[in-house]
Amino acid sequence: MFKPKQRSYALEMFGSDQSYILHARSPINRVELVTKNGGEALLVAELNPSNAASSFISLPKEGENKNAEHLRQEIAFRIGVAGRGFLGNTMFAAQLKD
């Protein structure tokens, strides 16, 4: 019925990677490669955010999943892009068009 799409993109078109929490029905930690012009992103992974409290008496808040952090750092190291880091809670970024 539905067939997943497969696309190929040259690594040279990407200049950085990033991670952020997208609030939808349930929050999700997205890891993306961002194009050099910064206008579009390619989704790499979606993970559950960590719920880390800043102190013992504070309420939990969504933070970057440790696997997302590791993946983001590994991508930056392996393919030589700038790491934009964890951006916190943000809106959905423009995705690469087919």
PDB file of C-alpha atoms in Angstrom:
ATOM      1  CA  MET A   1       0.000   0.000   0.000  1.00  0.00           C
ATOM      2  CA  PHE A   2       2.461   2.682   1.196  1.00  0.00           C
ATOM      3  CA  LYS A   3       6.006   2.365   0.013  1.00  0.00           C
ATOM      4  CA  PRO A   4       8.809   4.211   1.807  1.00  0.00           C
ATOM      5  CA  LYS A   5      10.623   6.722  -0.353  1.00  0.00           C
ATOM      6  CA  GLN A   6      14.338   6.408  -0.834  1.00  0.00           C
ATOM      7  CA  ARG A   7      16.379   9.435  -1.785  1.00  0.00           C
ATOM      8  CA  SER A   8      20.091  10.073  -2.128  1.00  0.00           C
ATOM      9  CA  TYR A   9      21.688  13.328  -1.095  1.00  0.00           C
ATOM     10  CA  ALA A  10      25.324  14.361  -1.458  1.00  0.00           C
ATOM     11  CA  LEU A  11      26.967  14.897   1.922  1.00  0.00           C
ATOM     12  CA  GLU A  12      28.543  18.067   0.513  1.00  0.00           C
ATOM     13  CA  MET A  13      25.169  19.816   0.567  1.00  0.00           C
ATOM     14  CA  PHE A  14      25.047  19.678   4.389  1.00  0.00           C
ATOM     15  CA  GLY A  15      26.909  22.069   6.626  1.00  0.00           C
ATOM     16  CA  SER A  16      25.730  21.264  10.148  1.00  0.00           C
ATOM     17  CA  ASP A  17      23.653  19.013  12.341  1.00  0.00           C
ATOM     18  CA  GLN A  18      21.228  19.798  15.151  1.00  0.00           C
ATOM     19  CA  SER A  19      18.922  18.290  17.716  1.00  0.00           C
ATOM     20  CA  TYR A  20      15.756  19.755  19.210  1.00  0.00           C
ATOM     21  CA  ILE A  21      12.510  18.867  20.927  1.00  0.00           C
ATOM     22  CA  LEU A  22       9.422  19.129  18.756  1.00  0.00           C
ATOM     23  CA  HIS A  23       6.171  19.375  20.695  1.00  0.00           C
ATOM     24  CA  ALA A  24       3.380  17.493  18.988  1.00  0.00           C
ATOM     25  CA  ARG A  25       0.867  15.063  20.483  1.00  0.00           C
ATOM     26  CA  SER A  26       3.843  13.789  22.415  1.00  0.00           C
ATOM     27  CA  PRO A  27       7.267  15.510  22.440  1.00  0.00           C
ATOM     28  CA  ILE A  28       9.937  14.030  20.193  1.00  0.00           C
ATOM     29  CA  ASN A  29      13.697  14.644  20.037  1.00  0.00           C
ATOM     30  CA  ARG A  30      14.649  15.118  16.376  1.00  0.00           C
ATOM     31  CA  VAL A  31      18.199  14.871  15.010  1.00  0.00           C
ATOM     32  CA  GLU A  32      18.725  16.504  11.609  1.00  0.00           C
ATOM     33  CA  LEU A  33      21.372  17.349   9.042  1.00  0.00           C
ATOM     34  CA  VAL A  34      21.017  20.972   7.933  1.00  0.00           C
ATOM     35  CA  THR A  35      21.857  22.210   4.432  1.00  0.00           C
ATOM     36  CA  LYS A  36      24.751  24.630   4.025  1.00  0.00           C
ATOM     37  CA  ASN A  37      22.393  27.500   3.251  1.00  0.00           C
ATOM     38  CA  GLY A  38      20.513  26.602   6.455  1.00  0.00           C
ATOM     39  CA  GLY A  39      17.130  26.640   4.801  1.00  0.00           C
ATOM     40  CA  GLU A  40      16.253  22.953   4.931  1.00  0.00           C
ATOM     41  CA  ALA A  41      16.969  19.878   7.015  1.00  0.00           C
ATOM     42  CA  LEU A  42      17.080  16.117   6.546  1.00  0.00           C
ATOM     43  CA  LEU A  43      15.652  14.035   9.384  1.00  0.00           C
ATOM     44  CA  VAL A  44      18.185  11.514  10.693  1.00  0.00           C
ATOM     45  CA  ALA A  45      16.419  10.163  13.784  1.00  0.00           C
ATOM     46  CA  GLU A  46      13.481  10.683  16.123  1.00  0.00           C
ATOM     47  CA  LEU A  47      13.901   9.669  19.757  1.00  0.00           C
ATOM     48  CA  ASN A  48      12.018  10.145  23.000  1.00  0.00           C
ATOM     49  CA  PRO A  49      13.335  13.179  24.875  1.00  0.00           C
ATOM     50  CA  SER A  50      14.877  12.713  28.283  1.00  0.00           C
ATOM     51  CA  ASN A  51      12.968  14.128  31.201  1.00  0.00           C
ATOM     52  CA  ALA A  52      15.647  15.751  33.305  1.00  0.00           C
ATOM     53  CA  ALA A  53      14.928  17.950  36.274  1.00  0.00           C
ATOM     54  CA  SER A  54      17.354  20.811  36.814  1.00  0.00           C
ATOM     55  CA  SER A  55      17.264  20.184  40.577  1.00  0.00           C
ATOM     56  CA  PHE A  56      15.702  17.792  43.059  1.00  0.00           C
ATOM     57  CA  ILE A  57      12.767  20.101  43.833  1.00  0.00           C
ATOM     58  CA  SER A  58      12.003  21.243  40.280  1.00  0.00           C
ATOM     59  CA  LEU A  59       9.567  19.607  37.872  1.00  0.00           C
ATOM     60  CA  PRO A  60      10.933  17.427  35.061  1.00  0.00           C
ATOM     61  CA  LYS A  61      11.427  19.098  31.686  1.00  0.00           C
ATOM     62  CA  GLU A  62      12.258  17.660  28.302  1.00  0.00           C
ATOM     63  CA  GLY A  63      15.944  17.527  27.489  1.00  0.00           C
ATOM     64  CA  GLU A  64      18.099  16.020  24.791  1.00  0.00           C
ATOM     65  CA  ASN A  65      18.105  12.242  24.680  1.00  0.00           C
ATOM     66  CA  LYS A  66      21.638  10.943  25.366  1.00  0.00           C
ATOM     67  CA  ASN A  67      21.465   8.806  22.204  1.00  0.00           C
ATOM     68  CA  ALA A  68      20.490  11.899  20.187  1.00  0.00           C
ATOM     69  CA  GLU A  69      23.443  13.780  21.658  1.00  0.00           C
ATOM     70  CA  HIS A  70      25.812  10.928  20.829  1.00  0.00           C
ATOM     71  CA  LEU A  71      24.420  10.569  17.295  1.00  0.00           C
ATOM     72  CA  ARG A  72      24.701  14.311  16.664  1.00  0.00           C
ATOM     73  CA  GLN A  73      28.310  14.390  17.881  1.00  0.00           C
ATOM     74  CA  GLU A  74      29.219  11.296  15.875  1.00  0.00           C
ATOM     75  CA  ILE A  75      27.727  12.752  12.678  1.00  0.00           C
ATOM     76  CA  ALA A  76      29.666  15.995  13.109  1.00  0.00           C
ATOM     77  CA  PHE A  77      32.900  14.075  13.709  1.00  0.00           C
ATOM     78  CA  ARG A  78      32.473  11.473  10.941  1.00  0.00           C
ATOM     79  CA  ILE A  79      31.356  13.693   8.075  1.00  0.00           C
ATOM     80  CA  GLY A  80      32.942  16.954   9.180  1.00  0.00           C
ATOM     81  CA  VAL A  81      29.930  19.210   9.599  1.00  0.00           C
ATOM     82  CA  ALA A  82      29.534  21.898  12.240  1.00  0.00           C
ATOM     83  CA  GLY A  83      27.588  20.809  15.275  1.00  0.00           C
ATOM     84  CA  ARG A  84      24.810  23.289  16.071  1.00  0.00           C
ATOM     85  CA  GLY A  85      24.093  21.375  19.250  1.00  0.00           C
ATOM     86  CA  PHE A  86      20.840  20.946  21.108  1.00  0.00           C
ATOM     87  CA  LEU A  87      18.445  23.791  20.347  1.00  0.00           C
ATOM     88  CA  GLY A  88      15.911  23.050  23.093  1.00  0.00           C
ATOM     89  CA  ASN A  89      12.211  23.316  22.294  1.00  0.00           C
ATOM     90  CA  THR A  90      11.608  24.645  18.807  1.00  0.00           C
ATOM     91  CA  MET A  91       9.200  24.579  15.909  1.00  0.00           C
ATOM     92  CA  PHE A  92       9.344  22.124  13.026  1.00  0.00           C
ATOM     93  CA  ALA A  93      12.094  23.041  10.567  1.00  0.00           C
ATOM     94  CA  ALA A  94      11.687  23.053   6.787  1.00  0.00           C
ATOM     95  CA  GLN A  95      12.501  19.622   5.402  1.00  0.00           C
ATOM     96  CA  LEU A  96      14.230  18.797   2.120  1.00  0.00           C
ATOM     97  CA  LYS A  97      11.793  18.669  -0.768  1.00  0.00           C
ATOM     98  CA  ASP A  98      11.542  15.609  -2.981  1.00  0.00           C
TER      99      ASP A  98
END
